[in-house]
Coordinates of C-alpha atoms in Angstrom, one line a residue:
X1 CA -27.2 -58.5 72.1
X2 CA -24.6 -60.9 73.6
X3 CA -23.0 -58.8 76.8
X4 CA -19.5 -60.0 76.0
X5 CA -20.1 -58.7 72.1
X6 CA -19.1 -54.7 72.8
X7 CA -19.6 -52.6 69.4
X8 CA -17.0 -50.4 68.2
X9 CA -18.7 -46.8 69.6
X10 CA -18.7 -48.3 72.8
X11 CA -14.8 -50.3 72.9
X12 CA -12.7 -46.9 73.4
X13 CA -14.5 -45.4 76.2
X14 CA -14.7 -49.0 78.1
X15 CA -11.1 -49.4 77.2
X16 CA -10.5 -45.9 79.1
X17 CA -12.0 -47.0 82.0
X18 CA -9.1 -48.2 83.8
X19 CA -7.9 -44.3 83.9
X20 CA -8.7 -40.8 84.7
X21 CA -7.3 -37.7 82.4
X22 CA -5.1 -35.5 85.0
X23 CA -2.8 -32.8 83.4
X24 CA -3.2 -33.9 79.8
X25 CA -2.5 -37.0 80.3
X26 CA -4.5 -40.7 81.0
X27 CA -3.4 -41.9 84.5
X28 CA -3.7 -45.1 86.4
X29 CA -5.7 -44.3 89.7
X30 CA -3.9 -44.1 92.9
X31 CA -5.7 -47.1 94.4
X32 CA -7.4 -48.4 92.4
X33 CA -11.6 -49.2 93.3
X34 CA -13.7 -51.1 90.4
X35 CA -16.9 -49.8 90.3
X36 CA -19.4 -52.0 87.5
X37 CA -21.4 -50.5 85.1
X38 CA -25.0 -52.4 84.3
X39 CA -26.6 -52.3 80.9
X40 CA -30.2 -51.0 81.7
X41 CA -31.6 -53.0 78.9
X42 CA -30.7 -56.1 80.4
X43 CA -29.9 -55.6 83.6
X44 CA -26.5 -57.3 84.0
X45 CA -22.7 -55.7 84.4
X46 CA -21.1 -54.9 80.8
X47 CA -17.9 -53.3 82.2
X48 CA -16.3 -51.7 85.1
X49 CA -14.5 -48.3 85.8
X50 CA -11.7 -47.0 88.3
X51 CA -12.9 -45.7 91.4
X52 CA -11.1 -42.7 93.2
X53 CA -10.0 -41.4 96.0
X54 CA -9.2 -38.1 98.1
X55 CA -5.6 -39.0 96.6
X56 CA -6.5 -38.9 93.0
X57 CA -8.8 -36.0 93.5
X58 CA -5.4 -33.9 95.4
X59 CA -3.9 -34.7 91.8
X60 CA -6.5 -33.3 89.8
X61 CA -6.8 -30.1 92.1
X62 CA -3.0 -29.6 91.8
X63 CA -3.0 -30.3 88.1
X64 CA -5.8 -27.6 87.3
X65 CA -4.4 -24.6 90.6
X66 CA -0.8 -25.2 88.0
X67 CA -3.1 -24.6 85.2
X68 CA -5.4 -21.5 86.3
X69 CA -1.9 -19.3 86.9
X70 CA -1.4 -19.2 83.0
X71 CA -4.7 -20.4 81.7
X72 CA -6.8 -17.6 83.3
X73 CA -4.9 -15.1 81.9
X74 CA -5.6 -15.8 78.2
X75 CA -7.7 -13.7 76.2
X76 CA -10.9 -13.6 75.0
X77 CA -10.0 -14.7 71.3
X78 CA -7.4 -18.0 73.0
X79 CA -10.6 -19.0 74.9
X80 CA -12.9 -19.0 71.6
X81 CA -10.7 -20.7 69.6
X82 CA -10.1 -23.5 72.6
X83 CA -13.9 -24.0 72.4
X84 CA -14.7 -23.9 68.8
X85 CA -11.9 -26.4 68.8
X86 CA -13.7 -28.6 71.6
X87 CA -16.7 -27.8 69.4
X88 CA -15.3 -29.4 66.0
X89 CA -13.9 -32.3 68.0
X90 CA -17.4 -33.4 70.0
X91 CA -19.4 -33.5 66.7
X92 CA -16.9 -35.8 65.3
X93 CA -17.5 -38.0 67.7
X94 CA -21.3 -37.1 67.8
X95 CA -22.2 -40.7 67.0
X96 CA -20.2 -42.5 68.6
X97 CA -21.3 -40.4 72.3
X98 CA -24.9 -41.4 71.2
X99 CA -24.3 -45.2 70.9
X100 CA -22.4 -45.3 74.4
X101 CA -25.0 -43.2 76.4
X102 CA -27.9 -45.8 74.7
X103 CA -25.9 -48.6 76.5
X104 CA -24.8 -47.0 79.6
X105 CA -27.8 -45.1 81.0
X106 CA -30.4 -47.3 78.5
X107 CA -31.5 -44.0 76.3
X108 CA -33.0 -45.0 73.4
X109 CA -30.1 -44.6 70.3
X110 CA -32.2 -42.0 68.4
X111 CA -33.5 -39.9 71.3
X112 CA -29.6 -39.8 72.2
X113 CA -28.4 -38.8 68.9
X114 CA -31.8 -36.7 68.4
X115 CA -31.6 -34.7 71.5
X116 CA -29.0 -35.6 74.7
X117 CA -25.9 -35.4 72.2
X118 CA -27.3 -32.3 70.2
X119 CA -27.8 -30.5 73.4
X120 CA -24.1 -30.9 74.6
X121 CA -23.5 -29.3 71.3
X122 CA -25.7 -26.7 71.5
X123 CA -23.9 -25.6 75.4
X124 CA -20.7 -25.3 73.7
X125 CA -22.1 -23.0 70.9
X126 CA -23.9 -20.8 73.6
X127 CA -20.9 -20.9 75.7
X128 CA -18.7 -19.1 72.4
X129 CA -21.4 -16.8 71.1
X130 CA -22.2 -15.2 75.0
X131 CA -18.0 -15.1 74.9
X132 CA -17.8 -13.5 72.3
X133 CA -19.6 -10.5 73.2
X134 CA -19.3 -10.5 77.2
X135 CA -18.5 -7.2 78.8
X136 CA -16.1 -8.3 81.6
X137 CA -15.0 -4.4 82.1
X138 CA -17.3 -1.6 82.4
X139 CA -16.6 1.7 84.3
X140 CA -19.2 3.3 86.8
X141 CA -18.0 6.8 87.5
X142 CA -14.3 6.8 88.2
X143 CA -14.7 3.2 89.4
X144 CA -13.7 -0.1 86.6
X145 CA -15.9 -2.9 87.6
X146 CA -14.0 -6.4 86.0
X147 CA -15.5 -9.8 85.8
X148 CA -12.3 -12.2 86.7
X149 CA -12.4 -16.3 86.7
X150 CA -13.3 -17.3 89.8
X151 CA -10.5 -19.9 89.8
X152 CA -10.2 -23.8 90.1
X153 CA -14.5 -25.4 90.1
X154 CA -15.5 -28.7 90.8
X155 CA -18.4 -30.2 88.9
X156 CA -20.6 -33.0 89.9
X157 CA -22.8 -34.4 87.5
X158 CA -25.6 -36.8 87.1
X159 CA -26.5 -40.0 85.0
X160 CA -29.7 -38.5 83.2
X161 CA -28.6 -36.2 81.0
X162 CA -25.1 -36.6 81.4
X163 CA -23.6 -34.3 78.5
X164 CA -25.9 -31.9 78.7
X165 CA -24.8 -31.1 82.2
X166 CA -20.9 -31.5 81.6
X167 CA -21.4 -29.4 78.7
X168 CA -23.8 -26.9 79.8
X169 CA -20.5 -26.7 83.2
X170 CA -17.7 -27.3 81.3
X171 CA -18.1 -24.7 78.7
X172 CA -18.6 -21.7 80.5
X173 CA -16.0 -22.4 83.1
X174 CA -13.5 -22.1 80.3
X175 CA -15.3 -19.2 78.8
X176 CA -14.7 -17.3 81.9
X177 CA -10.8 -18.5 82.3
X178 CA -11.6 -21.6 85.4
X179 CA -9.8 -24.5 85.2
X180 CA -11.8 -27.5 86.2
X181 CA -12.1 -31.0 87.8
X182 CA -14.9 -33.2 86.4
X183 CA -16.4 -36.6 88.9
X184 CA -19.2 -37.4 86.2
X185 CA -21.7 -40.2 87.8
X186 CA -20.4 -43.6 87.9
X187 CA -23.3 -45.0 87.0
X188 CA -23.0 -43.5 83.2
X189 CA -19.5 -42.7 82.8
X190 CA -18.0 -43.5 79.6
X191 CA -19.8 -40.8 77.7
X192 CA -17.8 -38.6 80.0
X193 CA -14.9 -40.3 79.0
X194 CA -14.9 -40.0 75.6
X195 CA -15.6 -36.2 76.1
X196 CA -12.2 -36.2 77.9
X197 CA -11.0 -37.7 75.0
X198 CA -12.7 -34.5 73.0
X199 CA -11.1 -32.3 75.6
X200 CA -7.7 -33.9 75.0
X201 CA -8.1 -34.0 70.5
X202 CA -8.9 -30.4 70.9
X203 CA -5.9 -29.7 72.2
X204 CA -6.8 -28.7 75.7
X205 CA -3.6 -27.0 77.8
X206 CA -2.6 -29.9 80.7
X207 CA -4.4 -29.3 83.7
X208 CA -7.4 -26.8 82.5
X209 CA -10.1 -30.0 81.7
X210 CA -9.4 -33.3 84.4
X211 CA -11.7 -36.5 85.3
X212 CA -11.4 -38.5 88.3
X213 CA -14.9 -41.0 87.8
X214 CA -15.7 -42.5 91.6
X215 CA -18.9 -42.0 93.9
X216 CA -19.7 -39.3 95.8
X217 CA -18.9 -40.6 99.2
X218 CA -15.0 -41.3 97.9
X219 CA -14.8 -38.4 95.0
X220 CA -17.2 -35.9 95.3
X221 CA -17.0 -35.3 99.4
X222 CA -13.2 -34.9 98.6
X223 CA -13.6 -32.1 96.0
X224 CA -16.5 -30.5 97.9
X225 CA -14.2 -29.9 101.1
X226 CA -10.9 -29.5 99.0
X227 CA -9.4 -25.8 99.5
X228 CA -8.0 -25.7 96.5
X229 CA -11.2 -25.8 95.1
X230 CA -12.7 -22.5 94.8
X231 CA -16.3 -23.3 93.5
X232 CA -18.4 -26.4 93.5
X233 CA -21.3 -26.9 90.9
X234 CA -23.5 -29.8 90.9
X235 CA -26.8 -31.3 89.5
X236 CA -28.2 -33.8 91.5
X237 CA -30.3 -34.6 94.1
X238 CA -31.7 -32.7 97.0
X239 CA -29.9 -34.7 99.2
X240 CA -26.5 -34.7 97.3
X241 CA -27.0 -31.0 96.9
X242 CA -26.8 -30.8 101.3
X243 CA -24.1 -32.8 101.4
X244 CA -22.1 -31.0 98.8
X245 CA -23.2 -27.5 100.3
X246 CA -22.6 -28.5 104.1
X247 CA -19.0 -30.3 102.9
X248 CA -18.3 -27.0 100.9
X249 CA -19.3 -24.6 103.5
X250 CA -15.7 -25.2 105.4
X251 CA -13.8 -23.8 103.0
X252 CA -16.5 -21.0 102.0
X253 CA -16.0 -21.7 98.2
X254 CA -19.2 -20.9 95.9
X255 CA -21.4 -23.6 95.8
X256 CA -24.1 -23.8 92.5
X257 CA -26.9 -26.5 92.9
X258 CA -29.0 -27.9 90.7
X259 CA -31.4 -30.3 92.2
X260 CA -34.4 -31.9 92.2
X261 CA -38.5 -30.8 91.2
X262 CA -41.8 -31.9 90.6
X263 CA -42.9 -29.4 88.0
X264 CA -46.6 -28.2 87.8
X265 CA -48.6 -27.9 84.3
X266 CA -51.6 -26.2 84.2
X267 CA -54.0 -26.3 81.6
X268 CA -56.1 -23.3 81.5
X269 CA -59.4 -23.6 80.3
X270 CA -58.8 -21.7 77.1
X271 CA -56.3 -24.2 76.3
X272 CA -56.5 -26.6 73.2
X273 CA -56.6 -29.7 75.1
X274 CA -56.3 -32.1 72.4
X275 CA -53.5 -30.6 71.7
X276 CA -51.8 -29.8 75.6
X277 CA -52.2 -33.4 77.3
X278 CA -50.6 -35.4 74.5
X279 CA -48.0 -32.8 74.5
X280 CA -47.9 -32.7 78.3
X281 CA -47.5 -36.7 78.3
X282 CA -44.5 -36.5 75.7
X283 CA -42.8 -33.9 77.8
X284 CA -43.3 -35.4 81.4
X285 CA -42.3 -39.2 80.1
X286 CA -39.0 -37.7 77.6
X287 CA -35.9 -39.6 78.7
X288 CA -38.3 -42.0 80.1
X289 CA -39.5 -39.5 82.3
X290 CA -35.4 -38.9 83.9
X291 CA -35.7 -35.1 83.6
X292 CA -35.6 -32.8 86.9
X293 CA -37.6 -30.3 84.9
X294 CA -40.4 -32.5 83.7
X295 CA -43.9 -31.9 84.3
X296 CA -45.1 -34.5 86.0
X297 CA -47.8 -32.8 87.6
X298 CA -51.1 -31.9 85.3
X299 CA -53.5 -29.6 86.9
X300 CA -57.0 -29.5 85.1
X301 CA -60.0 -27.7 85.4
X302 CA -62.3 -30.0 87.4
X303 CA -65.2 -29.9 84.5
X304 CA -62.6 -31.6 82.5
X305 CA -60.6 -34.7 84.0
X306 CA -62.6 -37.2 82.0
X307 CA -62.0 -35.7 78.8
X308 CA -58.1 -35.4 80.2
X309 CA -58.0 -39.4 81.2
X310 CA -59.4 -40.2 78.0
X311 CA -56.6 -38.1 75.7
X312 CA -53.7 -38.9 79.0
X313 CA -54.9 -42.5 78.4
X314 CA -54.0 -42.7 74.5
X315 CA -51.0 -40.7 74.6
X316 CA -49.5 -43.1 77.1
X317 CA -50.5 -46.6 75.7
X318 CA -49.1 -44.9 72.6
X319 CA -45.5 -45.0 73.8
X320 CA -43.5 -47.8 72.3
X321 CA -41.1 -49.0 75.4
X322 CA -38.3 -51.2 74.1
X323 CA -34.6 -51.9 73.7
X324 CA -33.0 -49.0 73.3
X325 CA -31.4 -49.8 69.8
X326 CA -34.7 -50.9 67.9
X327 CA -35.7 -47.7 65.4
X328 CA -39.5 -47.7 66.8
X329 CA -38.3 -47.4 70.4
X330 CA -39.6 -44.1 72.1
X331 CA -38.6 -45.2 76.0
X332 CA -35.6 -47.2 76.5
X333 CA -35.0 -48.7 80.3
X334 CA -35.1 -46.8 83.1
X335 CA -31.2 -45.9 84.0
X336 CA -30.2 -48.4 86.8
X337 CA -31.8 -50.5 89.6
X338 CA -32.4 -48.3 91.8
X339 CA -34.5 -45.7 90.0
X340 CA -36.3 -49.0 88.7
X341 CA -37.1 -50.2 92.5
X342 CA -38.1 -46.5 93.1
X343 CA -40.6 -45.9 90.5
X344 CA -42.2 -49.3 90.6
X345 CA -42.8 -48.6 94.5
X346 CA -43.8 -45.0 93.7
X347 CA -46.6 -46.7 91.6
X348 CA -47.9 -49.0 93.8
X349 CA -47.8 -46.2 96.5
X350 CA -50.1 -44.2 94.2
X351 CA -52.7 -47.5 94.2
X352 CA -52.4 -47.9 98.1
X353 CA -53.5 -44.1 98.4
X354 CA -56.6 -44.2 96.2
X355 CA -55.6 -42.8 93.1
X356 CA -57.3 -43.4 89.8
X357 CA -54.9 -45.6 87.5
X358 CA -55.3 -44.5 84.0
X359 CA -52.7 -46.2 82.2
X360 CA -49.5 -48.5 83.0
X361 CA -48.9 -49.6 86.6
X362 CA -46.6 -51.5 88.3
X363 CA -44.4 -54.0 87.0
X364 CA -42.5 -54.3 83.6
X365 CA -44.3 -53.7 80.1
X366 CA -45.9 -56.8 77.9
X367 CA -43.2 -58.9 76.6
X368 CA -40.6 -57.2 78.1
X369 CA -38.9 -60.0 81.4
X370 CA -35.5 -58.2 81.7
X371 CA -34.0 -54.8 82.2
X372 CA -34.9 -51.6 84.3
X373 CA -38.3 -51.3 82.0
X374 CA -40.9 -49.4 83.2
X375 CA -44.8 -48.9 82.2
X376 CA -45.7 -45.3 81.1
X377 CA -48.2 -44.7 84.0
X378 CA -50.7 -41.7 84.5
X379 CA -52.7 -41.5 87.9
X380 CA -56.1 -39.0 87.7
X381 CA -57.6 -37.4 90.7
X382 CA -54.7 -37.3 92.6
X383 CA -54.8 -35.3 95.5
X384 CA -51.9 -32.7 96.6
X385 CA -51.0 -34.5 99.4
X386 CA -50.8 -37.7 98.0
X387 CA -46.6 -39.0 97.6
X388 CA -47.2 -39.4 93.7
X389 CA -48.0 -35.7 93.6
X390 CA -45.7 -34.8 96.5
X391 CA -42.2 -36.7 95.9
X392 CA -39.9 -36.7 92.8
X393 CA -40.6 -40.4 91.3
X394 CA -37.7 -39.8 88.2
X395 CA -39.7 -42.4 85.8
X396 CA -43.0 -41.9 83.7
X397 CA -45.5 -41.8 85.9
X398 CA -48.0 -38.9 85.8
X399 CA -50.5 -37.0 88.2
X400 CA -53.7 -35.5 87.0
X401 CA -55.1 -33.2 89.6
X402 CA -57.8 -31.6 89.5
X403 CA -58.4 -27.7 90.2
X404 CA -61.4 -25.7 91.0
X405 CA -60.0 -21.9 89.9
X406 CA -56.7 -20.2 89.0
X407 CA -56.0 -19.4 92.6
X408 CA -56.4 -23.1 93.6
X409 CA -54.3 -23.8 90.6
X410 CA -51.0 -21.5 91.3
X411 CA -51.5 -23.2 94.8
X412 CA -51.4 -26.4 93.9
X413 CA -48.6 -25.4 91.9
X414 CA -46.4 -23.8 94.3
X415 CA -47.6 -26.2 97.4
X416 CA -44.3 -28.7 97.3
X417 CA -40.6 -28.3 98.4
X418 CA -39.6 -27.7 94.8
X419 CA -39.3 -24.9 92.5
X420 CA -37.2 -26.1 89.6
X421 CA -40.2 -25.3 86.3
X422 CA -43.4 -24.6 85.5
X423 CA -46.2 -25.4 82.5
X424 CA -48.9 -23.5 81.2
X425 CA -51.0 -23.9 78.5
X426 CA -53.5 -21.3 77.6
X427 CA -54.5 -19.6 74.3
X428 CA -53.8 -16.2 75.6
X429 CA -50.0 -15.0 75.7
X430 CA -50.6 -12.4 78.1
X431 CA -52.9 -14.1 80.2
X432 CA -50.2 -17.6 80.7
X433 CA -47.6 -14.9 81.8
X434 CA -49.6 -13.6 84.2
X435 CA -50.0 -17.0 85.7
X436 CA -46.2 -17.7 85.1
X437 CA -45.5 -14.6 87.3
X438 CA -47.2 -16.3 90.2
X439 CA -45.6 -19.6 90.0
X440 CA -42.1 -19.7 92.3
X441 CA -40.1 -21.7 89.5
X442 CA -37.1 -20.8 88.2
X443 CA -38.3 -21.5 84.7
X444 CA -41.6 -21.6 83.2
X445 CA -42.8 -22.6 79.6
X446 CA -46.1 -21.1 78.1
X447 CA -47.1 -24.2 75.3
X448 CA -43.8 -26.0 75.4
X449 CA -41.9 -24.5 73.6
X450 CA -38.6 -25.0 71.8
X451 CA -35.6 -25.9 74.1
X452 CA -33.3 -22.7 74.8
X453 CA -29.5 -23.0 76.0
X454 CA -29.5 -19.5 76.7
X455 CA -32.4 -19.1 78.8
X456 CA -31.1 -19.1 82.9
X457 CA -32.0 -22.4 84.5
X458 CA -32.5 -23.5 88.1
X459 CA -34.6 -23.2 90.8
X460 CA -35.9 -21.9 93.8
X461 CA -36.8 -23.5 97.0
X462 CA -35.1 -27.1 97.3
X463 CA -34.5 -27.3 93.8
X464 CA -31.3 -25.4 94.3
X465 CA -29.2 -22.3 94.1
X466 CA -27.5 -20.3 90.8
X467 CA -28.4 -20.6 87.8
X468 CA -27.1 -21.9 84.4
X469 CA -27.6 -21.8 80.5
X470 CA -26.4 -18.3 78.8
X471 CA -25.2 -15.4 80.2
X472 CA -26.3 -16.4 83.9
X473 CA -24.6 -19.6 82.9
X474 CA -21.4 -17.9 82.6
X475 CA -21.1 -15.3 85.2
X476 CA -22.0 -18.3 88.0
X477 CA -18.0 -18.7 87.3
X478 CA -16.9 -15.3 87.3
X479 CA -15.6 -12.9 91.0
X480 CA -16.7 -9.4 90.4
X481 CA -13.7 -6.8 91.6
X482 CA -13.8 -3.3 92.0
X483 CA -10.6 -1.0 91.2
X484 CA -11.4 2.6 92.3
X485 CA -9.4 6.0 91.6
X486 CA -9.0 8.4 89.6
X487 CA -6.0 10.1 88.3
X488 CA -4.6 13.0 90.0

């Protein structure tokens, strides 16, 4: 495609670029920074965006403290309507989000429309059905226990899945009455554009949704330390997630964090095999292997790794890497340059320390000579304290690693910094939950199973604080007061 050819999806959102929404409005920034934006598929600058500053982010924070004075007082049924509204609006404009996030962040076109567009969706519907039936009073004794917005929140969030995390944010901050100040990543920002553009056809009051769109260092260090921000979430990186908390800690607002892991999967030997390593490829390499959650790590009975490479082996070289638009493509690019550098040096790191190279390695896929494309890469006996097995790589690269018995397992599993999810894949119910009990993960699937936006998610250890997705979700934005007495 010709980078000075833009399609139609893609020409509002770039047009908007120049501007952040503030108040119900579009607004030119108070100074004005370009920032580029690279198409991942080729690896060159297609557009640019406004950059911000603590000036712009002092307008958005005034905008949405005018805002939370009226807008937190609505009821229940204003607050539904507002977000089946919001709801109507983003599906109209469900294709459209899906071509601009294939060319921004290098997704292939029908995993964005098949999955990272849907799941926005599927936020706001969880967001209006938990709503709908939310108990924010209750009495204990003489004593009325209330659920109240916690007021004006900050939300940070990242390039990989970037509507799934301003929707699964954005929607139950307004379920709970918050008004809220969005800095999406600047490295994929136009989807988060056009949802401002969603916000504003759905008729969202001035001031309750804004966007400033700038790096963290300018944007997001501002709103973390702002005191008229009462809560910061963010998903992110470990790193981003100290900065955010220590900036934040000033000013003793809530602080949510979503952050980084390097999930375990164990394969029990009762599992179906044939059936759990192809399955475990598809779900560690999914958004070309961009997924804080995925299960990059594949403990195996030792008895088993050769039948494991042989079945890893296929699945991978399976995996049709391409341009993002072409209908056979499974893995677009990888995001931007520097996950590309990253991963590429993760995988020759995994050489240098002696691990077994299955599949892919270093370097761009066959035919491929431009663009962030990576190979789909599995490593087998890989030891624990090798970096593969140790570091969050972000890109499809798989560990194999071998385990001796369940204890050694859970170990294995629990032996790194994170604790975002766990796998495992047996063919007994009761015994997988036992093993899920052991693992410290926020979240653990037993045979992948279907996606939930109600289920809590986030993590323990360094893979963050809170938790969000459903009812946890929501009440991350909600104080808890106590009105006592009785009458006389």
């Amino acid at each position: 495609m010709n980078d000075n050819a833009r399609p139609a999806p893609e020409a509002e959102a770039i047009a908007l670029g120049a501007h952040f929404f503030i108040d119900g409005r579009w607004v030119e920034p108070a100074a004005a920074e370009p920032l580029d934006v690279t198409d991942p598929s080729t690896g060159r600058v297609f557009a640019r965006i406004a950059g911000g500053n603590a000036a712009d982010v002092d307008a958005a924070v005034a905008a949405a403290r005018r805002a939370f004075e009226s807008f937190s007082l609505t009821s229940r049924e204003e607050r539904l309507d507002l977000l089946t509204r919001i709801l109507e609006a983003y599906r109209r404009r469900a294709d459209e989000l899906a071509h601009v996030l294939s060319r921004e962040m290098g997704v292939a076109l029908g995993y964005a429309k098949a999955f990272q567009v849907p799941y926005g969706a599927r936020h706001i519907e969880a967001a209006i059905a938990v709503l709908r039936d939310y108990p924010f009073e209750r009495l204990e004794g003489t004593t009325l226990v209330r659920k109240d917005a916690i007021g004006v929140c900050g939300l940070i969030t990242p390039w990989n899945w970037p509507l799934n995390q301003i929707a699964c944010k954005v929607a139950p901050a307004l379920a709970a009455g918050c008004t809220v100040v969005l800095k999406p990543s600047e490295l994929s920002p136009f989807n988060a554009l056009l949802f401002a553009r969603v916000m504003q056809e759905a008729g969202t009051p001035p001031g309750v949704f804004n966007l400033v769109n700038g790096t963290g260092p300018a944007v997001g260090a501002a709103m973390a330390s702002h005191p008229g921000i009462d809560m910061m979430s963010l998903t992110g990186s470990t790193r981003a997630g100290v900065l955010v908390a220590k900036a934040a800690a000033e000013t003793v607002k809530r602080v949510t964090l979503e952050l980084g892991g390097k999930s375990a999967n164990i394969l029990l030997p009762d599992a179906d095999f044939a059936t759990a390593v192809p399955k475990g490829i598809a779900a560690g390499f999914r958004n070309c292997g961009q997924s804080c959650s995925a299960p990059t790590r594949m403990l195996v009975p030792e008895g088993r790794l050769d039948e494991v490479e042989a079945l890893a082996k296929a699945a991978a070289e399976s995996i049709v890497v391409g341009e993002p638009r072409a209908e056979t493509t499974q893995l677009g690019p990888l995001a931007n340059a520097a996950q590309f550098r990253k991963v590429d040096e993760m995988i020759r790191a995994g050489i240098a320390e002696g691990a077994k190279l299955v599949a892919g390695g270093p370097g761009r896929p066959e035919g491929l000579t431009e663009g962030f494309y990576a190979r789909p890469t599995v490593f087998s006996r890989v030891n624990p304290a090798m970096r593969i097995a140790r570091e969050e790589i972000f890109g499809p690269v798989l560990s194999i690693i071998a385990y001796g018995n369940e204890d050694e397992a859970v170990a294995i599993a629990n032996g790194t910094e994170y604790g975002l999810a766990g796998y495992v894949q047996s063919g007994d119910l009761d015994h997988a939950r036992r093993i899920a009990k052991r693992l410290r993960a926020g979240q653990v699937h037993i045979n992948y199973p279907d996606w939930s936006p109600y289920a809590p998610f986030g993590g323990y250890k360094q893979s963050g604080n809170g938790r969000e997705y459903g009812v946890a979700g929501l009440e991350e934005y909600l104080e808890t007061q106590a009105i006592l007495g009785h009458s006389r």
